[in-house]
GROMACS .gro file of C-alpha atoms in nm:
model
  497
    1UNK     CA    1   4.266  11.600   4.195
    2UNK     CA    2   4.334  11.396   3.910
    3UNK     CA    3   4.588  11.091   3.983
    4UNK     CA    4   4.932  11.166   3.830
    5UNK     CA    5   5.056  10.815   3.857
    6UNK     CA    6   5.007  10.493   3.633
    7UNK     CA    7   4.709  10.498   3.403
    8UNK     CA    8   4.549  10.206   3.236
    9UNK     CA    9   4.299  10.185   2.913
   10UNK     CA   10   4.037   9.973   2.894
   11UNK     CA   11   3.744   9.907   2.623
   12UNK     CA   12   3.434   9.690   2.619
   13UNK     CA   13   3.260   9.606   2.317
   14UNK     CA   14   2.868   9.536   2.460
   15UNK     CA   15   2.574   9.458   2.276
   16UNK     CA   16   2.448   9.820   2.228
   17UNK     CA   17   2.735  10.007   2.232
   18UNK     CA   18   3.148  10.065   2.283
   19UNK     CA   19   3.252  10.211   2.582
   20UNK     CA   20   3.623  10.330   2.647
   21UNK     CA   21   3.755  10.415   3.015
   22UNK     CA   22   4.076  10.533   3.190
   23UNK     CA   23   4.147  10.398   3.544
   24UNK     CA   24   4.427  10.465   3.800
   25UNK     CA   25   4.608  10.269   4.031
   26UNK     CA   26   4.320  10.265   4.302
   27UNK     CA   27   4.033  10.189   4.047
   28UNK     CA   28   3.879  10.524   3.976
   29UNK     CA   29   3.729  10.576   3.637
   30UNK     CA   30   3.923  10.930   3.555
   31UNK     CA   31   3.733  10.930   3.231
   32UNK     CA   32   3.500  10.719   3.009
   33UNK     CA   33   3.303  10.762   2.687
   34UNK     CA   34   3.031  10.542   2.481
   35UNK     CA   35   2.945  10.495   2.205
   36UNK     CA   36   2.598  10.339   2.085
   37UNK     CA   37   2.600  10.109   1.719
   38UNK     CA   38   2.247   9.929   1.638
   39UNK     CA   39   2.136   9.584   1.599
   40UNK     CA   40   1.957   9.385   1.342
   41UNK     CA   41   1.693   9.130   1.380
   42UNK     CA   42   1.622   9.001   1.008
   43UNK     CA   43   1.469   8.664   1.120
   44UNK     CA   44   1.346   8.547   1.456
   45UNK     CA   45   1.610   8.386   1.636
   46UNK     CA   46   1.855   8.630   1.422
   47UNK     CA   47   2.082   8.941   1.519
   48UNK     CA   48   2.338   9.080   1.355
   49UNK     CA   49   2.522   9.398   1.320
   50UNK     CA   50   2.816   9.592   1.117
   51UNK     CA   51   3.141   9.509   1.224
   52UNK     CA   52   3.256   9.831   1.081
   53UNK     CA   53   3.041  10.022   1.351
   54UNK     CA   54   3.229   9.828   1.634
   55UNK     CA   55   3.554  10.002   1.525
   56UNK     CA   56   3.423  10.368   1.430
   57UNK     CA   57   3.265  10.351   1.800
   58UNK     CA   58   3.599  10.275   1.949
   59UNK     CA   59   3.797  10.548   1.767
   60UNK     CA   60   3.559  10.790   1.840
   61UNK     CA   61   3.515  10.682   2.203
   62UNK     CA   62   3.889  10.649   2.261
   63UNK     CA   63   3.931  11.027   2.094
   64UNK     CA   64   3.659  11.138   2.382
   65UNK     CA   65   3.847  10.995   2.611
   66UNK     CA   66   4.206  11.104   2.531
   67UNK     CA   67   4.111  11.454   2.421
   68UNK     CA   68   3.954  11.520   2.807
   69UNK     CA   69   4.321  11.452   2.971
   70UNK     CA   70   4.663  11.611   2.968
   71UNK     CA   71   4.981  11.513   2.754
   72UNK     CA   72   5.143  11.400   3.080
   73UNK     CA   73   4.859  11.208   3.175
   74UNK     CA   74   4.866  11.016   2.789
   75UNK     CA   75   5.249  10.915   2.911
   76UNK     CA   76   5.119  10.814   3.201
   77UNK     CA   77   4.951  10.534   3.011
   78UNK     CA   78   5.084  10.154   3.058
   79UNK     CA   79   4.874   9.951   2.893
   80UNK     CA   80   4.527   9.871   2.696
   81UNK     CA   81   4.309   9.560   2.724
   82UNK     CA   82   3.985   9.491   2.596
   83UNK     CA   83   3.662   9.241   2.646
   84UNK     CA   84   3.367   9.195   2.399
   85UNK     CA   85   3.031   8.973   2.334
   86UNK     CA   86   3.110   8.621   2.288
   87UNK     CA   87   3.069   8.473   2.050
   88UNK     CA   88   3.003   8.776   1.821
   89UNK     CA   89   3.164   8.616   1.500
   90UNK     CA   90   3.264   8.761   1.157
   91UNK     CA   91   3.435   8.611   0.850
   92UNK     CA   92   3.719   8.853   0.698
   93UNK     CA   93   3.939   8.826   0.453
   94UNK     CA   94   4.326   8.827   0.484
   95UNK     CA   95   4.341   9.204   0.536
   96UNK     CA   96   4.070   9.156   0.826
   97UNK     CA   97   3.756   9.302   0.595
   98UNK     CA   98   3.428   9.200   0.727
   99UNK     CA   99   3.266   8.969   0.402
  100UNK     CA  100   2.949   8.980   0.589
  101UNK     CA  101   2.744   9.082   0.852
  102UNK     CA  102   2.821   8.969   1.233
  103UNK     CA  103   2.650   8.730   1.366
  104UNK     CA  104   2.566   8.816   1.731
  105UNK     CA  105   2.619   8.607   2.054
  106UNK     CA  106   2.240   8.593   2.111
  107UNK     CA  107   2.190   8.422   1.757
  108UNK     CA  108   2.044   8.123   1.791
  109UNK     CA  109   2.002   8.047   1.426
  110UNK     CA  110   2.289   7.732   1.447
  111UNK     CA  111   2.026   7.524   1.695
  112UNK     CA  112   2.060   7.201   1.425
  113UNK     CA  113   2.417   7.248   1.425
  114UNK     CA  114   2.431   7.284   1.806
  115UNK     CA  115   2.186   6.946   1.839
  116UNK     CA  116   2.402   6.726   1.572
  117UNK     CA  117   2.681   6.859   1.754
  118UNK     CA  118   2.557   6.724   2.107
  119UNK     CA  119   2.433   6.410   1.964
  120UNK     CA  120   2.732   6.293   1.859
  121UNK     CA  121   2.836   6.295   2.247
  122UNK     CA  122   3.191   6.332   2.198
  123UNK     CA  123   3.447   6.298   2.513
  124UNK     CA  124   3.541   6.659   2.421
  125UNK     CA  125   3.177   6.775   2.558
  126UNK     CA  126   3.237   6.688   2.934
  127UNK     CA  127   3.496   6.967   2.941
  128UNK     CA  128   3.190   7.232   2.881
  129UNK     CA  129   2.888   7.091   3.042
  130UNK     CA  130   2.776   6.771   2.763
  131UNK     CA  131   2.676   6.994   2.550
  132UNK     CA  132   2.757   7.313   2.305
  133UNK     CA  133   2.519   7.627   2.303
  134UNK     CA  134   2.381   7.719   1.925
  135UNK     CA  135   2.532   8.063   2.058
  136UNK     CA  136   2.894   7.936   2.063
  137UNK     CA  137   3.150   7.985   1.763
  138UNK     CA  138   3.174   7.608   1.689
  139UNK     CA  139   2.807   7.573   1.569
  140UNK     CA  140   2.816   7.914   1.388
  141UNK     CA  141   3.121   7.807   1.176
  142UNK     CA  142   2.939   7.515   1.083
  143UNK     CA  143   2.620   7.722   0.997
  144UNK     CA  144   2.846   7.919   0.790
  145UNK     CA  145   2.971   7.614   0.619
  146UNK     CA  146   2.661   7.485   0.552
  147UNK     CA  147   2.488   7.788   0.419
  148UNK     CA  148   2.668   8.056   0.318
  149UNK     CA  149   2.930   7.834   0.153
  150UNK     CA  150   3.088   8.088  -0.090
  151UNK     CA  151   3.165   8.297   0.225
  152UNK     CA  152   3.283   8.023   0.396
  153UNK     CA  153   3.525   7.925   0.132
  154UNK     CA  154   3.639   8.292   0.053
  155UNK     CA  155   3.732   8.371   0.441
  156UNK     CA  156   4.024   8.363   0.543
  157UNK     CA  157   3.914   8.332   0.914
  158UNK     CA  158   3.615   8.356   1.118
  159UNK     CA  159   3.702   8.539   1.387
  160UNK     CA  160   3.514   8.692   1.715
  161UNK     CA  161   3.457   9.041   1.792
  162UNK     CA  162   3.758   9.060   2.025
  163UNK     CA  163   3.981   8.891   1.789
  164UNK     CA  164   3.922   9.181   1.528
  165UNK     CA  165   3.977   9.464   1.728
  166UNK     CA  166   4.292   9.276   1.872
  167UNK     CA  167   4.428   9.266   1.525
  168UNK     CA  168   4.340   9.629   1.440
  169UNK     CA  169   4.536   9.746   1.718
  170UNK     CA  170   4.844   9.510   1.628
  171UNK     CA  171   4.794   9.370   1.320
  172UNK     CA  172   4.808   9.041   1.517
  173UNK     CA  173   4.592   8.766   1.521
  174UNK     CA  174   4.539   8.619   1.879
  175UNK     CA  175   4.226   8.460   2.000
  176UNK     CA  176   4.155   8.494   2.383
  177UNK     CA  177   4.224   8.190   2.612
  178UNK     CA  178   3.867   8.253   2.777
  179UNK     CA  179   3.690   8.253   2.473
  180UNK     CA  180   3.871   7.931   2.348
  181UNK     CA  181   3.799   7.743   2.649
  182UNK     CA  182   3.465   7.887   2.731
  183UNK     CA  183   3.313   7.893   2.366
  184UNK     CA  184   3.547   7.689   2.125
  185UNK     CA  185   3.589   7.343   2.300
  186UNK     CA  186   3.929   7.433   2.323
  187UNK     CA  187   4.119   7.220   2.625
  188UNK     CA  188   4.339   7.317   2.878
  189UNK     CA  189   4.640   7.145   2.815
  190UNK     CA  190   4.518   6.979   2.514
  191UNK     CA  191   4.397   7.229   2.265
  192UNK     CA  192   4.179   7.172   2.006
  193UNK     CA  193   4.092   6.798   1.935
  194UNK     CA  194   4.132   6.718   1.562
  195UNK     CA  195   3.871   6.373   1.599
  196UNK     CA  196   3.629   6.605   1.753
  197UNK     CA  197   3.665   6.824   1.456
  198UNK     CA  198   3.685   6.586   1.159
  199UNK     CA  199   3.339   6.417   1.310
  200UNK     CA  200   3.126   6.750   1.334
  201UNK     CA  201   3.225   6.873   0.998
  202UNK     CA  202   3.485   7.102   1.051
  203UNK     CA  203   3.807   6.918   0.943
  204UNK     CA  204   3.952   7.256   0.818
  205UNK     CA  205   3.905   7.448   1.133
  206UNK     CA  206   4.290   7.515   1.133
  207UNK     CA  207   4.248   7.703   0.817
  208UNK     CA  208   3.937   7.913   0.954
  209UNK     CA  209   3.969   7.949   1.315
  210UNK     CA  210   4.259   8.128   1.518
  211UNK     CA  211   4.505   7.877   1.686
  212UNK     CA  212   4.717   8.134   1.843
  213UNK     CA  213   4.564   8.111   2.172
  214UNK     CA  214   4.659   8.413   2.445
  215UNK     CA  215   4.599   8.358   2.773
  216UNK     CA  216   4.422   8.669   2.961
  217UNK     CA  217   4.648   8.910   3.085
  218UNK     CA  218   4.975   8.828   2.879
  219UNK     CA  219   5.043   9.043   2.579
  220UNK     CA  220   4.872   8.992   2.263
  221UNK     CA  221   5.097   9.270   2.112
  222UNK     CA  222   5.166   9.676   2.098
  223UNK     CA  223   4.937   9.907   1.982
  224UNK     CA  224   5.070   9.956   1.594
  225UNK     CA  225   5.247  10.316   1.530
  226UNK     CA  226   4.968  10.435   1.304
  227UNK     CA  227   4.782  10.432   1.624
  228UNK     CA  228   5.026  10.560   1.840
  229UNK     CA  229   5.106  10.833   1.630
  230UNK     CA  230   4.741  10.931   1.553
  231UNK     CA  231   4.651  10.940   1.940
  232UNK     CA  232   5.017  11.044   2.056
  233UNK     CA  233   5.051  10.764   2.287
  234UNK     CA  234   5.320  10.538   2.454
  235UNK     CA  235   5.431  10.241   2.333
  236UNK     CA  236   5.170  10.032   2.498
  237UNK     CA  237   5.154   9.683   2.537
  238UNK     CA  238   4.790   9.539   2.409
  239UNK     CA  239   4.708   9.294   2.709
  240UNK     CA  240   4.458   8.979   2.629
  241UNK     CA  241   4.118   9.049   2.771
  242UNK     CA  242   3.796   8.797   2.693
  243UNK     CA  243   3.423   8.774   2.716
  244UNK     CA  244   3.264   9.081   2.877
  245UNK     CA  245   3.065   8.917   3.148
  246UNK     CA  246   3.385   8.694   3.247
  247UNK     CA  247   3.630   9.024   3.269
  248UNK     CA  248   3.344   9.179   3.445
  249UNK     CA  249   3.382   8.904   3.681
  250UNK     CA  250   3.773   9.023   3.728
  251UNK     CA  251   3.652   9.399   3.785
  252UNK     CA  252   3.372   9.291   4.049
  253UNK     CA  253   3.699   9.153   4.237
  254UNK     CA  254   3.577   8.822   4.213
  255UNK     CA  255   3.903   8.646   4.159
  256UNK     CA  256   3.895   8.314   4.401
  257UNK     CA  257   3.641   8.070   4.488
  258UNK     CA  258   3.283   8.149   4.688
  259UNK     CA  259   3.161   8.459   4.538
  260UNK     CA  260   2.921   8.452   4.241
  261UNK     CA  261   2.977   8.714   4.004
  262UNK     CA  262   2.634   8.813   3.835
  263UNK     CA  263   2.676   9.072   3.518
  264UNK     CA  264   2.332   9.169   3.494
  265UNK     CA  265   2.185   9.378   3.176
  266UNK     CA  266   2.114   9.247   2.859
  267UNK     CA  267   2.095   8.904   2.955
  268UNK     CA  268   2.254   8.772   3.300
  269UNK     CA  269   2.570   8.567   3.339
  270UNK     CA  270   2.649   8.395   3.665
  271UNK     CA  271   3.017   8.310   3.701
  272UNK     CA  272   3.202   8.115   4.010
  273UNK     CA  273   3.556   8.004   4.070
  274UNK     CA  274   3.616   7.660   4.217
  275UNK     CA  275   3.969   7.520   4.283
  276UNK     CA  276   3.823   7.133   4.242
  277UNK     CA  277   3.687   7.031   3.896
  278UNK     CA  278   3.302   6.997   3.986
  279UNK     CA  279   3.078   6.861   3.767
  280UNK     CA  280   2.760   7.071   3.783
  281UNK     CA  281   2.456   6.941   3.558
  282UNK     CA  282   2.281   7.206   3.356
  283UNK     CA  283   2.589   7.471   3.361
  284UNK     CA  284   2.865   7.535   3.123
  285UNK     CA  285   3.201   7.408   3.234
  286UNK     CA  286   3.402   7.303   3.434
  287UNK     CA  287   3.593   7.557   3.229
  288UNK     CA  288   3.989   7.455   3.395
  289UNK     CA  289   4.209   7.749   3.394
  290UNK     CA  290   4.015   7.942   3.129
  291UNK     CA  291   4.133   8.239   3.316
  292UNK     CA  292   4.305   8.197   3.665
  293UNK     CA  293   4.610   7.951   3.672
  294UNK     CA  294   4.477   7.628   3.914
  295UNK     CA  295   4.110   7.784   3.932
  296UNK     CA  296   3.820   7.607   3.767
  297UNK     CA  297   3.539   7.833   3.627
  298UNK     CA  298   3.170   7.721   3.612
  299UNK     CA  299   2.918   7.967   3.392
  300UNK     CA  300   2.577   8.005   3.399
  301UNK     CA  301   2.353   8.230   3.221
  302UNK     CA  302   1.992   8.351   3.120
  303UNK     CA  303   2.006   8.488   2.743
  304UNK     CA  304   1.713   8.712   2.817
  305UNK     CA  305   1.669   8.957   3.088
  306UNK     CA  306   1.704   9.376   3.044
  307UNK     CA  307   1.614   9.278   2.695
  308UNK     CA  308   1.286   9.170   2.815
  309UNK     CA  309   1.218   9.509   3.005
  310UNK     CA  310   1.280   9.659   2.683
  311UNK     CA  311   1.076   9.448   2.494
  312UNK     CA  312   0.792   9.534   2.769
  313UNK     CA  313   0.874   9.902   2.724
  314UNK     CA  314   0.842   9.890   2.357
  315UNK     CA  315   0.515   9.696   2.377
  316UNK     CA  316   0.386   9.985   2.584
  317UNK     CA  317   0.526  10.249   2.398
  318UNK     CA  318   0.723  10.347   2.754
  319UNK     CA  319   1.026  10.498   2.588
  320UNK     CA  320   1.010  10.847   2.660
  321UNK     CA  321   1.267  11.012   2.920
  322UNK     CA  322   1.042  10.987   3.249
  323UNK     CA  323   0.896  10.658   3.132
  324UNK     CA  324   1.135  10.451   3.357
  325UNK     CA  325   1.012  10.658   3.691
  326UNK     CA  326   0.675  10.595   3.588
  327UNK     CA  327   0.758  10.238   3.548
  328UNK     CA  328   0.906  10.200   3.890
  329UNK     CA  329   0.632  10.392   4.049
  330UNK     CA  330   0.363  10.169   3.935
  331UNK     CA  331   0.477   9.820   3.986
  332UNK     CA  332   0.592   9.893   4.332
  333UNK     CA  333   0.235   9.887   4.380
  334UNK     CA  334   0.198   9.524   4.229
  335UNK     CA  335   0.234   9.276   4.533
  336UNK     CA  336   0.457   8.986   4.504
  337UNK     CA  337   0.330   8.707   4.265
  338UNK     CA  338   0.189   8.994   4.048
  339UNK     CA  339  -0.177   8.882   4.122
  340UNK     CA  340  -0.136   8.487   3.943
  341UNK     CA  341   0.037   8.651   3.621
  342UNK     CA  342   0.325   8.385   3.555
  343UNK     CA  343   0.612   8.454   3.291
  344UNK     CA  344   0.872   8.245   3.193
  345UNK     CA  345   1.247   8.474   3.072
  346UNK     CA  346   1.317   8.242   2.770
  347UNK     CA  347   1.254   8.490   2.518
  348UNK     CA  348   1.559   8.361   2.317
  349UNK     CA  349   1.584   8.027   2.446
  350UNK     CA  350   1.711   7.863   2.783
  351UNK     CA  351   2.105   7.893   2.851
  352UNK     CA  352   2.079   7.724   3.227
  353UNK     CA  353   1.986   7.489   3.348
  354UNK     CA  354   1.774   7.362   3.085
  355UNK     CA  355   2.020   7.448   2.768
  356UNK     CA  356   1.702   7.477   2.548
  357UNK     CA  357   1.709   7.677   2.295
  358UNK     CA  358   1.373   7.617   2.153
  359UNK     CA  359   1.204   7.732   2.458
  360UNK     CA  360   1.038   8.041   2.416
  361UNK     CA  361   0.871   8.327   2.649
  362UNK     CA  362   0.552   8.250   2.822
  363UNK     CA  363   0.315   8.488   2.998
  364UNK     CA  364  -0.012   8.338   3.104
  365UNK     CA  365  -0.292   8.353   3.388
  366UNK     CA  366  -0.378   8.676   3.258
  367UNK     CA  367  -0.714   8.856   3.425
  368UNK     CA  368  -0.930   9.128   3.318
  369UNK     CA  369  -0.774   9.251   3.669
  370UNK     CA  370  -0.430   9.297   3.551
  371UNK     CA  371  -0.304   9.570   3.394
  372UNK     CA  372   0.054   9.702   3.241
  373UNK     CA  373   0.198   9.723   3.584
  374UNK     CA  374   0.168   9.327   3.641
  375UNK     CA  375   0.327   9.247   3.326
  376UNK     CA  376   0.640   9.434   3.427
  377UNK     CA  377   0.637   9.310   3.783
  378UNK     CA  378   0.590   8.915   3.613
  379UNK     CA  379   0.874   8.990   3.405
  380UNK     CA  380   1.087   9.127   3.671
  381UNK     CA  381   0.970   8.792   3.909
  382UNK     CA  382   1.071   8.507   3.607
  383UNK     CA  383   1.381   8.641   3.570
  384UNK     CA  384   1.449   8.660   3.979
  385UNK     CA  385   1.310   8.308   3.961
  386UNK     CA  386   1.546   8.206   3.685
  387UNK     CA  387   1.814   8.360   3.846
  388UNK     CA  388   1.725   8.122   4.185
  389UNK     CA  389   1.751   7.801   3.949
  390UNK     CA  390   2.058   7.870   3.904
  391UNK     CA  391   2.170   7.945   4.233
  392UNK     CA  392   1.994   7.621   4.348
  393UNK     CA  393   2.158   7.417   4.068
  394UNK     CA  394   2.475   7.514   4.158
  395UNK     CA  395   2.404   7.455   4.554
  396UNK     CA  396   2.232   7.091   4.503
  397UNK     CA  397   2.555   7.018   4.312
  398UNK     CA  398   2.773   7.109   4.643
  399UNK     CA  399   2.901   7.464   4.518
  400UNK     CA  400   2.825   7.666   4.777
  401UNK     CA  401   2.733   8.076   4.738
  402UNK     CA  402   2.845   8.309   4.978
  403UNK     CA  403   2.706   8.652   4.831
  404UNK     CA  404   2.620   8.778   4.499
  405UNK     CA  405   2.851   9.059   4.373
  406UNK     CA  406   2.641   9.221   4.066
  407UNK     CA  407   2.737   9.452   3.796
  408UNK     CA  408   2.540   9.633   3.499
  409UNK     CA  409   2.228   9.819   3.458
  410UNK     CA  410   1.986   9.640   3.645
  411UNK     CA  411   2.173   9.748   3.973
  412UNK     CA  412   2.019  10.064   3.919
  413UNK     CA  413   1.700   9.940   3.974
  414UNK     CA  414   1.635   9.909   4.299
  415UNK     CA  415   1.307   9.722   4.321
  416UNK     CA  416   1.396   9.482   4.090
  417UNK     CA  417   1.780   9.404   4.322
  418UNK     CA  418   1.516   9.388   4.583
  419UNK     CA  419   1.313   9.118   4.422
  420UNK     CA  420   1.642   8.950   4.322
  421UNK     CA  421   1.775   8.927   4.700
  422UNK     CA  422   1.443   8.826   4.829
  423UNK     CA  423   1.380   8.557   4.565
  424UNK     CA  424   1.697   8.390   4.605
  425UNK     CA  425   1.766   8.467   4.963
  426UNK     CA  426   2.112   8.584   4.885
  427UNK     CA  427   2.298   8.941   5.007
  428UNK     CA  428   2.386   9.096   4.661
  429UNK     CA  429   2.705   9.339   4.690
  430UNK     CA  430   2.731   9.655   4.475
  431UNK     CA  431   3.081   9.771   4.380
  432UNK     CA  432   3.146  10.174   4.343
  433UNK     CA  433   3.212  10.105   3.972
  434UNK     CA  434   2.886   9.917   3.944
  435UNK     CA  435   2.856  10.097   3.597
  436UNK     CA  436   3.202  10.024   3.459
  437UNK     CA  437   3.252   9.671   3.583
  438UNK     CA  438   3.356   9.535   3.255
  439UNK     CA  439   3.563   9.846   3.191
  440UNK     CA  440   3.763   9.813   3.575
  441UNK     CA  441   3.804   9.464   3.487
  442UNK     CA  442   4.007   9.532   3.125
  443UNK     CA  443   4.202   9.801   3.315
  444UNK     CA  444   4.332   9.560   3.596
  445UNK     CA  445   4.405   9.338   3.359
  446UNK     CA  446   4.636   9.627   3.228
  447UNK     CA  447   4.742   9.686   3.555
  448UNK     CA  448   4.865   9.361   3.588
  449UNK     CA  449   4.996   9.296   3.206
  450UNK     CA  450   5.208   9.577   3.242
  451UNK     CA  451   5.355   9.485   3.567
  452UNK     CA  452   5.213   9.764   3.789
  453UNK     CA  453   5.044   9.490   4.029
  454UNK     CA  454   5.186   9.135   4.052
  455UNK     CA  455   4.853   8.950   4.036
  456UNK     CA  456   4.511   8.967   4.001
  457UNK     CA  457   4.456   8.911   4.350
  458UNK     CA  458   4.660   9.237   4.431
  459UNK     CA  459   4.486   9.461   4.123
  460UNK     CA  460   4.164   9.368   4.303
  461UNK     CA  461   4.248   9.473   4.649
  462UNK     CA  462   4.355   9.786   4.538
  463UNK     CA  463   4.109   9.887   4.268
  464UNK     CA  464   3.813   9.758   4.356
  465UNK     CA  465   3.609   9.869   4.645
  466UNK     CA  466   3.228   9.777   4.772
  467UNK     CA  467   2.997  10.054   4.744
  468UNK     CA  468   2.644   9.868   4.948
  469UNK     CA  469   2.483   9.526   5.000
  470UNK     CA  470   2.113   9.442   4.939
  471UNK     CA  471   1.981   9.208   5.212
  472UNK     CA  472   1.702   8.957   5.163
  473UNK     CA  473   1.352   9.000   5.350
  474UNK     CA  474   1.336   8.668   5.442
  475UNK     CA  475   0.941   8.669   5.498
  476UNK     CA  476   0.945   8.796   5.138
  477UNK     CA  477   1.205   8.504   5.048
  478UNK     CA  478   0.898   8.234   5.200
  479UNK     CA  479   0.628   8.437   5.008
  480UNK     CA  480   0.805   8.344   4.674
  481UNK     CA  481   0.861   7.993   4.719
  482UNK     CA  482   0.510   7.931   4.592
  483UNK     CA  483   0.556   8.141   4.263
  484UNK     CA  484   0.885   7.997   4.191
  485UNK     CA  485   0.746   7.634   4.205
  486UNK     CA  486   0.496   7.732   3.972
  487UNK     CA  487   0.745   7.902   3.738
  488UNK     CA  488   0.949   7.560   3.736
  489UNK     CA  489   0.589   7.341   3.701
  490UNK     CA  490   0.541   7.582   3.379
  491UNK     CA  491   0.832   7.507   3.204
  492UNK     CA  492   0.831   7.122   3.251
  493UNK     CA  493   0.423   7.173   3.127
  494UNK     CA  494   0.507   7.325   2.827
  495UNK     CA  495   0.853   7.244   2.703
  496UNK     CA  496   0.693   6.989   2.439
  497UNK     CA  497   0.449   7.227   2.331
   0.00000   0.00000   0.00000
């Protein structure tokens, strides 16, 4: 029986498509629809999308969700909130029309700009882990200024994916504090630093960036009347969301210190709250007050993860409906260590802990004894070693991790999840809505932002429910120690090549 109480809309604009979902007060996903959109790779290290595909996909997904509910349920909808990839940026005119392709989050064309920014060694960098990434908005903004000056000058604003969608929903330009603190060098209690912006070459940033920063969970504005009438919705607030992985953290119920939230899909993002401003080498942050007042966010990540498995499938033509089952059967027959085959998972560079955008993927140790299943196993182990390297980096810096809460497509791969647990020695919990962690996070923000729940803690208690926990096989953890050390050595040996 469908719950007839308060309902909440959420939308997740991911790398490969947009998902819209409707949840009730208990966190049950009542309806959901995903619409895919393409990615294009024009040059090595570059990834682009047509931003018009985002809105078309959203309208189709929203229409499908609302088409499956009753008029009474529509009236029960209290708010909508969205999350999106970051930093996926697009230059727009005064009407919000895109002037060029969107530069995706995984695009690292701004490596040179990021290098120059980091060499300045400005005090601002201590708030983001001592370095910016070429993935972030600021280096990409500088790249546009230097390489597409005509578009840069013509642009009224250069915005993130979430900003453009919120504008289309409300006619208000407002940036998420999550994105601004984590990717834009915005500092809690200070704002943007004019001296820093001038020194890096963006003295005109106030004319190109959104400077209206709205905290996560606060109201951006109300759904514009055109959309209210088209979809026969109430006058609902649009609640500020943020970066997809970060909002997924909320959807996993990680709203306080101790637990690691791991969003495991195309890329991996690992997030932890702490109640102290702990300096941790090799991570992004500390991001004070980025998401929850009084808590500091620490962020790590692996830029290539599930995307490498997709690459493997394409290379070996494993794209048929039954291919994944075949892959699982094959890889289970390959022993720990993949019979000496080693890989580095840096197919688009390393995000953390090395922050090396020049690093590349590696497969080494090949013999005539290896077949395609060894490649599959070596890739899964490499990503798992990268995960362990991040966990070790946190714990060596005094940040304890009691357990990992996982969400995303990889959580459906039982073999890979066990490898991750065995390699790290950590238990991994999967929630009931692991398919919809980001959607649930958005709907939780909608619930809090509309006043149905008083806090994220209350929302988490009512809307997040654990499903199962994967325990590590500690004997296997010991067996992985040597391959893990070889993984670490391989990067050090090849980083100057």
